[in-house]
Tab-separated table of C-alpha atoms and ligand atoms in Angstrom:
chain	number	residue	atom	x	y	z
A	1	UNK	CA	-47.343	-34.309	31.813
A	2	UNK	CA	-46.138	-36.131	28.682
A	3	UNK	CA	-44.338	-39.471	28.770
A	4	UNK	CA	-41.107	-40.586	27.088
A	5	UNK	CA	-40.737	-44.348	27.035
A	6	UNK	CA	-37.896	-46.655	26.118
A	7	UNK	CA	-37.117	-50.335	26.512
A	8	UNK	CA	-33.995	-52.288	25.706
A	9	UNK	CA	-33.866	-56.045	25.354
A	10	UNK	CA	-31.191	-57.673	27.434
A	11	UNK	CA	-30.858	-61.087	25.773
A	12	UNK	CA	-27.165	-60.430	25.673
A	13	UNK	CA	-25.002	-57.582	26.851
A	14	UNK	CA	-24.953	-54.378	24.803
A	15	UNK	CA	-22.252	-53.331	22.352
A	16	UNK	CA	-20.620	-49.916	22.134
A	17	UNK	CA	-23.016	-49.379	19.174
A	18	UNK	CA	-26.112	-49.983	21.318
A	19	UNK	CA	-24.663	-47.723	23.971
A	20	UNK	CA	-23.713	-44.793	21.739
A	21	UNK	CA	-26.704	-45.164	19.428
A	22	UNK	CA	-29.544	-45.871	21.841
A	23	UNK	CA	-28.687	-45.808	25.549
A	24	UNK	CA	-26.625	-42.632	25.778
A	25	UNK	CA	-29.102	-40.562	23.704
A	26	UNK	CA	-31.904	-41.777	26.003
A	27	UNK	CA	-29.942	-40.682	29.078
A	28	UNK	CA	-29.488	-37.216	27.522
A	29	UNK	CA	-33.164	-37.039	26.617
A	30	UNK	CA	-34.197	-38.149	30.109
A	31	UNK	CA	-31.953	-35.660	31.885
A	32	UNK	CA	-33.141	-32.883	29.629
A	33	UNK	CA	-36.877	-33.565	30.081
A	34	UNK	CA	-37.403	-35.295	33.438
A	35	UNK	CA	-38.473	-32.069	35.118
A	36	UNK	CA	-41.738	-31.991	33.205
A	37	UNK	CA	-42.035	-35.425	31.573
A	38	UNK	CA	-42.465	-38.941	32.862
A	39	UNK	CA	-39.421	-40.960	31.824
A	40	UNK	CA	-40.248	-44.658	31.594
A	41	UNK	CA	-37.260	-46.954	31.190
A	42	UNK	CA	-38.292	-50.573	31.194
A	43	UNK	CA	-36.820	-53.986	30.632
A	44	UNK	CA	-38.973	-55.793	28.063
A	45	UNK	CA	-38.319	-59.215	29.549
A	46	UNK	CA	-41.453	-60.712	27.971
A	47	UNK	CA	-39.998	-59.768	24.599
A	48	UNK	CA	-36.793	-61.570	25.521
A	49	UNK	CA	-38.393	-65.000	25.792
A	50	UNK	CA	-39.244	-64.846	22.087
A	51	UNK	CA	-35.656	-65.916	21.503
A	52	UNK	CA	-33.338	-68.042	23.590
A	53	UNK	CA	-31.876	-66.294	26.583
A	54	UNK	CA	-28.670	-67.243	28.263
A	55	UNK	CA	-28.045	-68.085	31.906
A	56	UNK	CA	-26.828	-64.552	32.637
A	57	UNK	CA	-30.237	-63.019	32.006
A	58	UNK	CA	-30.893	-61.694	35.522
A	59	UNK	CA	-27.351	-60.358	35.739
A	60	UNK	CA	-27.619	-58.625	32.356
A	61	UNK	CA	-30.957	-57.198	33.388
A	62	UNK	CA	-29.581	-55.523	36.514
A	63	UNK	CA	-26.474	-54.506	34.617
A	64	UNK	CA	-28.417	-52.758	31.874
A	65	UNK	CA	-29.958	-50.411	34.448
A	66	UNK	CA	-26.502	-49.835	35.913
A	67	UNK	CA	-25.376	-48.803	32.414
A	68	UNK	CA	-27.981	-46.035	32.328
A	69	UNK	CA	-26.932	-44.909	35.805
A	70	UNK	CA	-23.219	-45.014	34.997
A	71	UNK	CA	-23.931	-43.062	31.807
A	72	UNK	CA	-25.287	-40.267	33.979
A	73	UNK	CA	-29.035	-40.881	34.206
A	74	UNK	CA	-30.318	-38.601	36.938
A	75	UNK	CA	-33.111	-40.257	38.865
A	76	UNK	CA	-35.909	-38.136	40.258
A	77	UNK	CA	-39.574	-38.808	41.035
A	78	UNK	CA	-40.454	-38.653	37.325
A	79	UNK	CA	-38.010	-41.368	36.278
A	80	UNK	CA	-39.599	-44.825	36.412
A	81	UNK	CA	-37.603	-48.016	35.993
A	82	UNK	CA	-39.501	-51.303	35.751
A	83	UNK	CA	-39.534	-54.846	34.449
A	84	UNK	CA	-42.352	-55.595	32.015
A	85	UNK	CA	-43.214	-59.011	33.462
A	86	UNK	CA	-43.752	-57.425	36.884
A	87	UNK	CA	-46.630	-55.421	35.420
A	88	UNK	CA	-49.225	-58.039	34.377
A	89	UNK	CA	-51.348	-55.442	32.559
A	90	UNK	CA	-48.903	-55.637	29.612
A	91	UNK	CA	-49.944	-59.216	28.833
A	92	UNK	CA	-53.654	-58.513	29.279
A	93	UNK	CA	-53.494	-55.388	27.157
A	94	UNK	CA	-51.622	-57.342	24.485
A	95	UNK	CA	-54.484	-59.865	24.287
A	96	UNK	CA	-57.108	-57.148	23.979
A	97	UNK	CA	-55.094	-55.320	21.311
A	98	UNK	CA	-54.641	-58.624	19.443
A	99	UNK	CA	-58.363	-58.346	18.849
A	100	UNK	CA	-57.878	-54.902	17.283
A	101	UNK	CA	-54.801	-55.640	15.135
A	102	UNK	CA	-55.305	-57.254	11.716
A	103	UNK	CA	-53.505	-60.292	10.304
A	104	UNK	CA	-52.835	-58.345	7.103
A	105	UNK	CA	-50.897	-55.494	8.713
A	106	UNK	CA	-49.068	-57.898	11.038
A	107	UNK	CA	-47.933	-60.009	8.096
A	108	UNK	CA	-46.340	-56.918	6.545
A	109	UNK	CA	-43.941	-56.362	9.454
A	110	UNK	CA	-40.456	-56.602	7.969
A	111	UNK	CA	-38.862	-57.649	11.288
A	112	UNK	CA	-41.149	-60.684	11.320
A	113	UNK	CA	-40.220	-61.512	7.756
A	114	UNK	CA	-36.507	-61.125	8.552
A	115	UNK	CA	-36.620	-63.075	11.789
A	116	UNK	CA	-38.688	-65.943	10.423
A	117	UNK	CA	-37.036	-66.287	7.036
A	118	UNK	CA	-35.558	-69.704	6.423
A	119	UNK	CA	-36.671	-71.103	9.787
A	120	UNK	CA	-38.601	-74.378	9.792
A	121	UNK	CA	-40.573	-73.416	12.901
A	122	UNK	CA	-41.363	-69.914	14.123
A	123	UNK	CA	-43.015	-69.232	17.478
A	124	UNK	CA	-46.189	-67.147	17.600
A	125	UNK	CA	-44.412	-64.620	19.840
A	126	UNK	CA	-42.189	-63.532	16.955
A	127	UNK	CA	-45.306	-62.768	14.946
A	128	UNK	CA	-47.179	-61.088	17.779
A	129	UNK	CA	-44.511	-59.092	19.585
A	130	UNK	CA	-45.306	-55.809	17.798
A	131	UNK	CA	-48.736	-55.955	19.489
A	132	UNK	CA	-47.076	-56.457	22.870
A	133	UNK	CA	-44.918	-53.444	21.991
A	134	UNK	CA	-48.087	-51.470	21.245
A	135	UNK	CA	-49.399	-52.484	24.679
A	136	UNK	CA	-46.108	-51.377	26.291
A	137	UNK	CA	-46.547	-47.929	24.768
A	138	UNK	CA	-50.327	-47.396	24.975
A	139	UNK	CA	-50.709	-48.473	28.623
A	140	UNK	CA	-48.658	-45.430	29.628
A	141	UNK	CA	-50.062	-43.021	27.026
A	142	UNK	CA	-46.467	-42.502	25.896
A	143	UNK	CA	-46.035	-39.637	23.428
A	144	UNK	CA	-42.367	-40.163	22.626
A	145	UNK	CA	-40.733	-43.532	22.063
A	146	UNK	CA	-37.124	-43.040	20.951
A	147	UNK	CA	-36.280	-46.082	18.816
A	148	UNK	CA	-33.891	-46.861	16.015
A	149	UNK	CA	-35.156	-46.745	12.468
A	150	UNK	CA	-35.555	-50.544	12.574
A	151	UNK	CA	-38.530	-50.011	14.909
A	152	UNK	CA	-40.338	-47.252	12.988
A	153	UNK	CA	-42.750	-49.702	11.377
A	154	UNK	CA	-43.816	-51.015	14.789
A	155	UNK	CA	-44.396	-47.498	16.000
A	156	UNK	CA	-46.652	-46.842	13.006
A	157	UNK	CA	-48.503	-50.069	13.827
A	158	UNK	CA	-49.001	-48.827	17.392
A	159	UNK	CA	-50.463	-45.584	16.072
A	160	UNK	CA	-52.806	-47.472	13.756
A	161	UNK	CA	-54.000	-49.790	16.519
A	162	UNK	CA	-54.697	-46.829	18.819
A	163	UNK	CA	-56.522	-44.867	16.120
A	164	UNK	CA	-58.627	-47.912	15.171
A	165	UNK	CA	-59.452	-48.653	18.800
A	166	UNK	CA	-60.558	-45.071	19.477
A	167	UNK	CA	-62.610	-45.051	16.293
A	168	UNK	CA	-64.294	-48.350	17.147
A	169	UNK	CA	-65.299	-47.209	20.632
A	170	UNK	CA	-65.975	-43.612	19.550
A	171	UNK	CA	-63.861	-42.209	22.363
A	172	UNK	CA	-60.240	-41.049	22.686
A	173	UNK	CA	-59.252	-43.697	25.208
A	174	UNK	CA	-55.770	-44.427	23.888
A	175	UNK	CA	-53.196	-41.690	23.379
A	176	UNK	CA	-51.711	-41.956	19.875
A	177	UNK	CA	-47.906	-41.610	20.047
A	178	UNK	CA	-46.266	-38.937	17.885
A	179	UNK	CA	-45.445	-39.662	14.238
A	180	UNK	CA	-41.951	-41.003	13.601
A	181	UNK	CA	-40.797	-37.728	11.982
A	182	UNK	CA	-41.812	-35.852	15.130
A	183	UNK	CA	-40.064	-38.479	17.276
A	184	UNK	CA	-36.831	-38.113	15.313
A	185	UNK	CA	-36.938	-34.319	15.663
A	186	UNK	CA	-37.543	-34.661	19.377
A	187	UNK	CA	-34.501	-36.935	19.695
A	188	UNK	CA	-32.279	-34.287	18.148
A	189	UNK	CA	-28.908	-35.546	16.955
A	190	UNK	CA	-29.433	-39.168	18.010
A	191	UNK	CA	-30.975	-39.505	14.576
A	192	UNK	CA	-28.954	-41.583	12.200
A	193	UNK	CA	-26.226	-42.775	14.565
A	194	UNK	CA	-25.044	-46.108	13.165
A	195	UNK	CA	-21.820	-47.398	14.613
A	196	UNK	CA	-20.218	-49.708	12.058
A	197	UNK	CA	-18.843	-53.202	12.354
A	198	UNK	CA	-15.092	-52.860	12.921
A	199	UNK	CA	-14.156	-55.707	10.590
A	200	UNK	CA	-16.685	-54.876	7.892
A	201	UNK	CA	-17.608	-51.185	8.163
A	202	UNK	CA	-20.209	-51.471	5.421
A	203	UNK	CA	-22.384	-53.228	8.043
A	204	UNK	CA	-23.576	-51.910	11.389
A	205	UNK	CA	-22.089	-53.181	14.643
A	206	UNK	CA	-24.486	-55.815	16.064
A	207	UNK	CA	-24.615	-57.896	19.214
A	208	UNK	CA	-25.489	-60.943	17.161
A	209	UNK	CA	-22.485	-60.733	14.796
A	210	UNK	CA	-20.259	-63.659	15.768
A	211	UNK	CA	-16.852	-62.049	14.988
A	212	UNK	CA	-15.004	-61.071	18.203
A	213	UNK	CA	-13.155	-58.211	16.484
A	214	UNK	CA	-16.290	-56.830	14.823
A	215	UNK	CA	-17.726	-55.314	17.955
A	216	UNK	CA	-16.739	-53.752	21.255
A	217	UNK	CA	-18.660	-54.875	24.300
A	218	UNK	CA	-19.000	-52.549	27.292
A	219	UNK	CA	-17.451	-55.297	29.406
A	220	UNK	CA	-14.410	-55.714	27.152
A	221	UNK	CA	-11.029	-55.460	28.756
A	222	UNK	CA	-9.938	-51.879	27.827
A	223	UNK	CA	-6.629	-53.083	26.356
A	224	UNK	CA	-8.383	-55.695	24.267
A	225	UNK	CA	-10.848	-53.066	23.050
A	226	UNK	CA	-7.959	-50.776	22.073
A	227	UNK	CA	-6.465	-53.627	20.018
A	228	UNK	CA	-9.784	-54.093	18.236
A	229	UNK	CA	-9.716	-50.420	17.215
A	230	UNK	CA	-6.102	-50.720	16.065
A	231	UNK	CA	-7.062	-53.636	13.830
A	232	UNK	CA	-10.243	-52.008	12.473
A	233	UNK	CA	-10.701	-52.262	8.711
A	234	UNK	CA	-10.156	-48.929	6.923
A	235	UNK	CA	-9.362	-48.268	3.259
A	236	UNK	CA	-6.449	-47.576	0.951
A	237	UNK	CA	-7.246	-43.954	0.032
A	238	UNK	CA	-4.713	-42.672	2.561
A	239	UNK	CA	-6.611	-39.515	3.431
A	240	UNK	CA	-8.782	-38.880	6.466
A	241	UNK	CA	-12.231	-37.580	5.527
A	242	UNK	CA	-15.728	-38.075	6.822
A	243	UNK	CA	-17.439	-39.997	4.055
A	244	UNK	CA	-19.566	-42.905	5.295
A	245	UNK	CA	-20.134	-44.108	1.746
A	246	UNK	CA	-16.576	-44.287	0.393
A	247	UNK	CA	-14.639	-44.441	3.675
A	248	UNK	CA	-16.978	-46.072	6.196
A	249	UNK	CA	-14.125	-47.425	8.371
A	250	UNK	CA	-12.398	-44.065	8.865
A	251	UNK	CA	-15.731	-42.256	9.234
A	252	UNK	CA	-16.791	-44.757	11.881
A	253	UNK	CA	-13.633	-44.023	13.891
A	254	UNK	CA	-14.313	-40.270	13.703
A	255	UNK	CA	-17.893	-40.897	14.798
A	256	UNK	CA	-16.816	-43.023	17.779
A	257	UNK	CA	-14.196	-40.452	18.784
A	258	UNK	CA	-16.827	-37.698	18.793
A	259	UNK	CA	-19.582	-39.567	20.622
A	260	UNK	CA	-17.359	-41.133	23.250
A	261	UNK	CA	-15.820	-37.774	24.186
A	262	UNK	CA	-19.137	-35.947	23.899
A	263	UNK	CA	-17.700	-33.670	21.203
A	264	UNK	CA	-19.549	-32.384	18.137
A	265	UNK	CA	-18.723	-34.609	15.148
A	266	UNK	CA	-17.820	-31.527	13.123
A	267	UNK	CA	-15.115	-30.582	15.616
A	268	UNK	CA	-13.488	-34.019	15.413
A	269	UNK	CA	-13.708	-33.944	11.624
A	270	UNK	CA	-11.953	-30.545	11.443
A	271	UNK	CA	-9.166	-31.814	13.698
A	272	UNK	CA	-8.384	-34.803	11.470
A	273	UNK	CA	-9.489	-33.673	8.009
A	274	UNK	CA	-6.743	-34.148	5.436
A	275	UNK	CA	-4.341	-36.063	7.715
A	276	UNK	CA	-2.792	-39.071	6.056
A	277	UNK	CA	-1.647	-41.326	8.891
A	278	UNK	CA	-4.514	-43.665	9.712
A	279	UNK	CA	-2.393	-45.111	12.516
A	280	UNK	CA	-2.469	-41.792	14.418
A	281	UNK	CA	-6.243	-41.633	14.292
A	282	UNK	CA	-6.514	-45.261	15.357
A	283	UNK	CA	-4.175	-44.641	18.313
A	284	UNK	CA	-6.254	-41.658	19.386
A	285	UNK	CA	-9.579	-43.547	19.137
A	286	UNK	CA	-8.083	-46.637	20.804
A	287	UNK	CA	-6.961	-44.467	23.700
A	288	UNK	CA	-10.370	-42.763	23.949
A	289	UNK	CA	-12.173	-46.105	23.948
A	290	UNK	CA	-9.905	-47.692	26.542
A	291	UNK	CA	-10.044	-44.624	28.823
A	292	UNK	CA	-13.809	-44.554	28.494
A	293	UNK	CA	-14.164	-48.280	29.252
A	294	UNK	CA	-11.852	-48.084	32.269
A	295	UNK	CA	-13.874	-45.276	33.870
A	296	UNK	CA	-17.205	-46.698	32.818
A	297	UNK	CA	-16.456	-50.143	34.219
A	298	UNK	CA	-15.333	-48.585	37.516
A	299	UNK	CA	-18.591	-46.631	37.723
A	300	UNK	CA	-20.622	-49.778	37.052
A	301	UNK	CA	-18.669	-51.668	39.745
A	302	UNK	CA	-19.487	-48.952	42.259
A	303	UNK	CA	-23.257	-49.300	41.824
A	304	UNK	CA	-24.688	-51.878	44.211
A	305	UNK	CA	-27.371	-54.301	42.942
A	306	UNK	CA	-29.634	-53.116	45.761
A	307	UNK	CA	-29.826	-49.661	44.214
A	308	UNK	CA	-31.266	-51.177	41.044
A	309	UNK	CA	-33.741	-53.364	42.956
A	310	UNK	CA	-34.953	-50.314	44.877
A	311	UNK	CA	-35.566	-48.527	41.582
A	312	UNK	CA	-37.533	-51.556	40.364
A	313	UNK	CA	-39.633	-51.570	43.514
A	314	UNK	CA	-40.781	-47.957	43.262
A	315	UNK	CA	-40.915	-48.054	39.454
A	316	UNK	CA	-43.069	-51.173	39.368
A	317	UNK	CA	-45.504	-49.770	41.937
A	318	UNK	CA	-45.916	-46.685	39.739
A	319	UNK	CA	-46.153	-48.713	36.522
A	320	UNK	CA	-48.803	-51.070	37.907
A	321	UNK	CA	-50.853	-48.130	39.058
A	322	UNK	CA	-50.775	-46.307	35.710
A	323	UNK	CA	-51.127	-49.450	33.585
A	324	UNK	CA	-54.041	-50.877	35.594
A	325	UNK	CA	-55.980	-47.630	35.196
A	326	UNK	CA	-55.559	-47.629	31.424
A	327	UNK	CA	-56.328	-51.348	31.217
A	328	UNK	CA	-59.575	-50.798	33.108
A	329	UNK	CA	-60.644	-48.129	30.603
A	330	UNK	CA	-59.928	-50.561	27.785
A	331	UNK	CA	-61.760	-53.416	29.528
A	332	UNK	CA	-64.741	-51.136	30.032
A	333	UNK	CA	-64.745	-50.207	26.360
A	334	UNK	CA	-64.952	-53.916	25.490
A	335	UNK	CA	-67.791	-54.291	28.085
A	336	UNK	CA	-65.610	-56.623	30.158
A	337	UNK	CA	-66.099	-54.413	33.193
B	1	ATP	P1	-29.208	-57.748	17.206
B	1	ATP	O1	-27.998	-58.119	16.408
B	1	ATP	O2	-29.640	-58.830	18.160
B	1	ATP	O3	-30.336	-57.176	16.375
B	1	ATP	P2	-28.436	-55.086	17.895
B	1	ATP	O4	-27.011	-54.810	18.287
B	1	ATP	O5	-28.880	-54.683	16.532
B	1	ATP	O6	-28.701	-56.610	18.195
B	1	ATP	P3	-30.933	-54.279	19.075
B	1	ATP	O7	-31.374	-54.950	20.336
B	1	ATP	O8	-31.548	-54.716	17.786
B	1	ATP	O9	-29.343	-54.379	18.988
B	1	ATP	O10	-31.143	-52.719	19.223
B	1	ATP	C1	-31.095	-52.041	20.460
B	1	ATP	C2	-31.015	-50.548	20.181
B	1	ATP	O11	-29.692	-50.218	19.725
B	1	ATP	C3	-31.980	-50.060	19.082
B	1	ATP	O12	-32.508	-48.795	19.462
B	1	ATP	C4	-31.072	-49.918	17.862
B	1	ATP	O13	-31.595	-48.944	16.969
B	1	ATP	C5	-29.746	-49.509	18.494
B	1	ATP	N1	-28.575	-49.967	17.719
B	1	ATP	C6	-28.295	-51.233	17.378
B	1	ATP	N2	-27.131	-51.308	16.714
B	1	ATP	C7	-26.652	-50.038	16.613
B	1	ATP	C8	-25.478	-49.451	16.021
B	1	ATP	N3	-24.575	-50.214	15.410
B	1	ATP	N4	-25.314	-48.122	16.126
B	1	ATP	C9	-26.231	-47.357	16.740
B	1	ATP	N5	-27.359	-47.839	17.320
B	1	ATP	C10	-27.584	-49.161	17.256
B	2	MG	MG1	-30.919	-55.169	15.802
């Protein structure tokens, strides 16, 4: 049985962009494939300590699993939910893979360059986390790892580490995850979803953008969220069209309207194409967003913490079992066992 694996950092709560672009597509993928695939959904908490984490970390952690459940994730015996730091093999595997990865390839990682640029001190974790990510993937022989395009380079690194390891020990011990093009195809239409910043639609919506009105959080008061949509930056062309390049603000609203109502983008475009009153579209999207948030927040409220902790308990037992077996094979290859 093949494995689909995903992790989402919970340093702060997710935006509507994270939800529509990464979490919701994963729920669809999981529900579609959990009959004959392992679905690993994990909290990469060891990745979180690379940066500062706020006092709500444990709450955000439980909440992020509730988000998957509220979004419709169907749990069966093939769906495994676990916290990385509860599976010690991740750290051990990371060390062993550190001795396979090269300084040269690591130094080329653009995320490292971006995250360290202009900083007077940079912790080693920021440099090394792609190797921990490789460990996260290779311990479970994951074939599919749905990630945003910002993570493609790390996925290629994982493939290179696995190929080099197998070559060095002359045995196919590590399963090489699929190429990024294959991953994107497998994900279907989740490819290319980029929800834009509401104040500056030329940029993507990001958790770390300071502007309150730039982003919608899943915990936003629905009325407040509707106001943010009403005040979203658009353009002065006065004609509704889907054109991310020339009309990113309007296109972003059409995109949100489609994704949030689970409608094909093309259908939403045909409904609004050629209309001239931006206010009407904004009212419609504002209403969709506030209705969605109201229902979503009620669903989250209804999920008890215990349900999440039970998932962790069974998921972590499974994860430790699988990860320890793979780790042992790797330790044996290095003659450590
Ligand atoms: P940060 O500002 O800290 O980088 P972020 O909002 O970009 O936060 P990440 O933790 O980097 O979020 O990414 C989590 C997941 O959400 C990734 O799979 C990423 O590709 C996806 N994602 C992030 N922003 C968007 C967006 N605006 N639209 C669609 N998907 C997004
Ligand atoms: Mg990001």
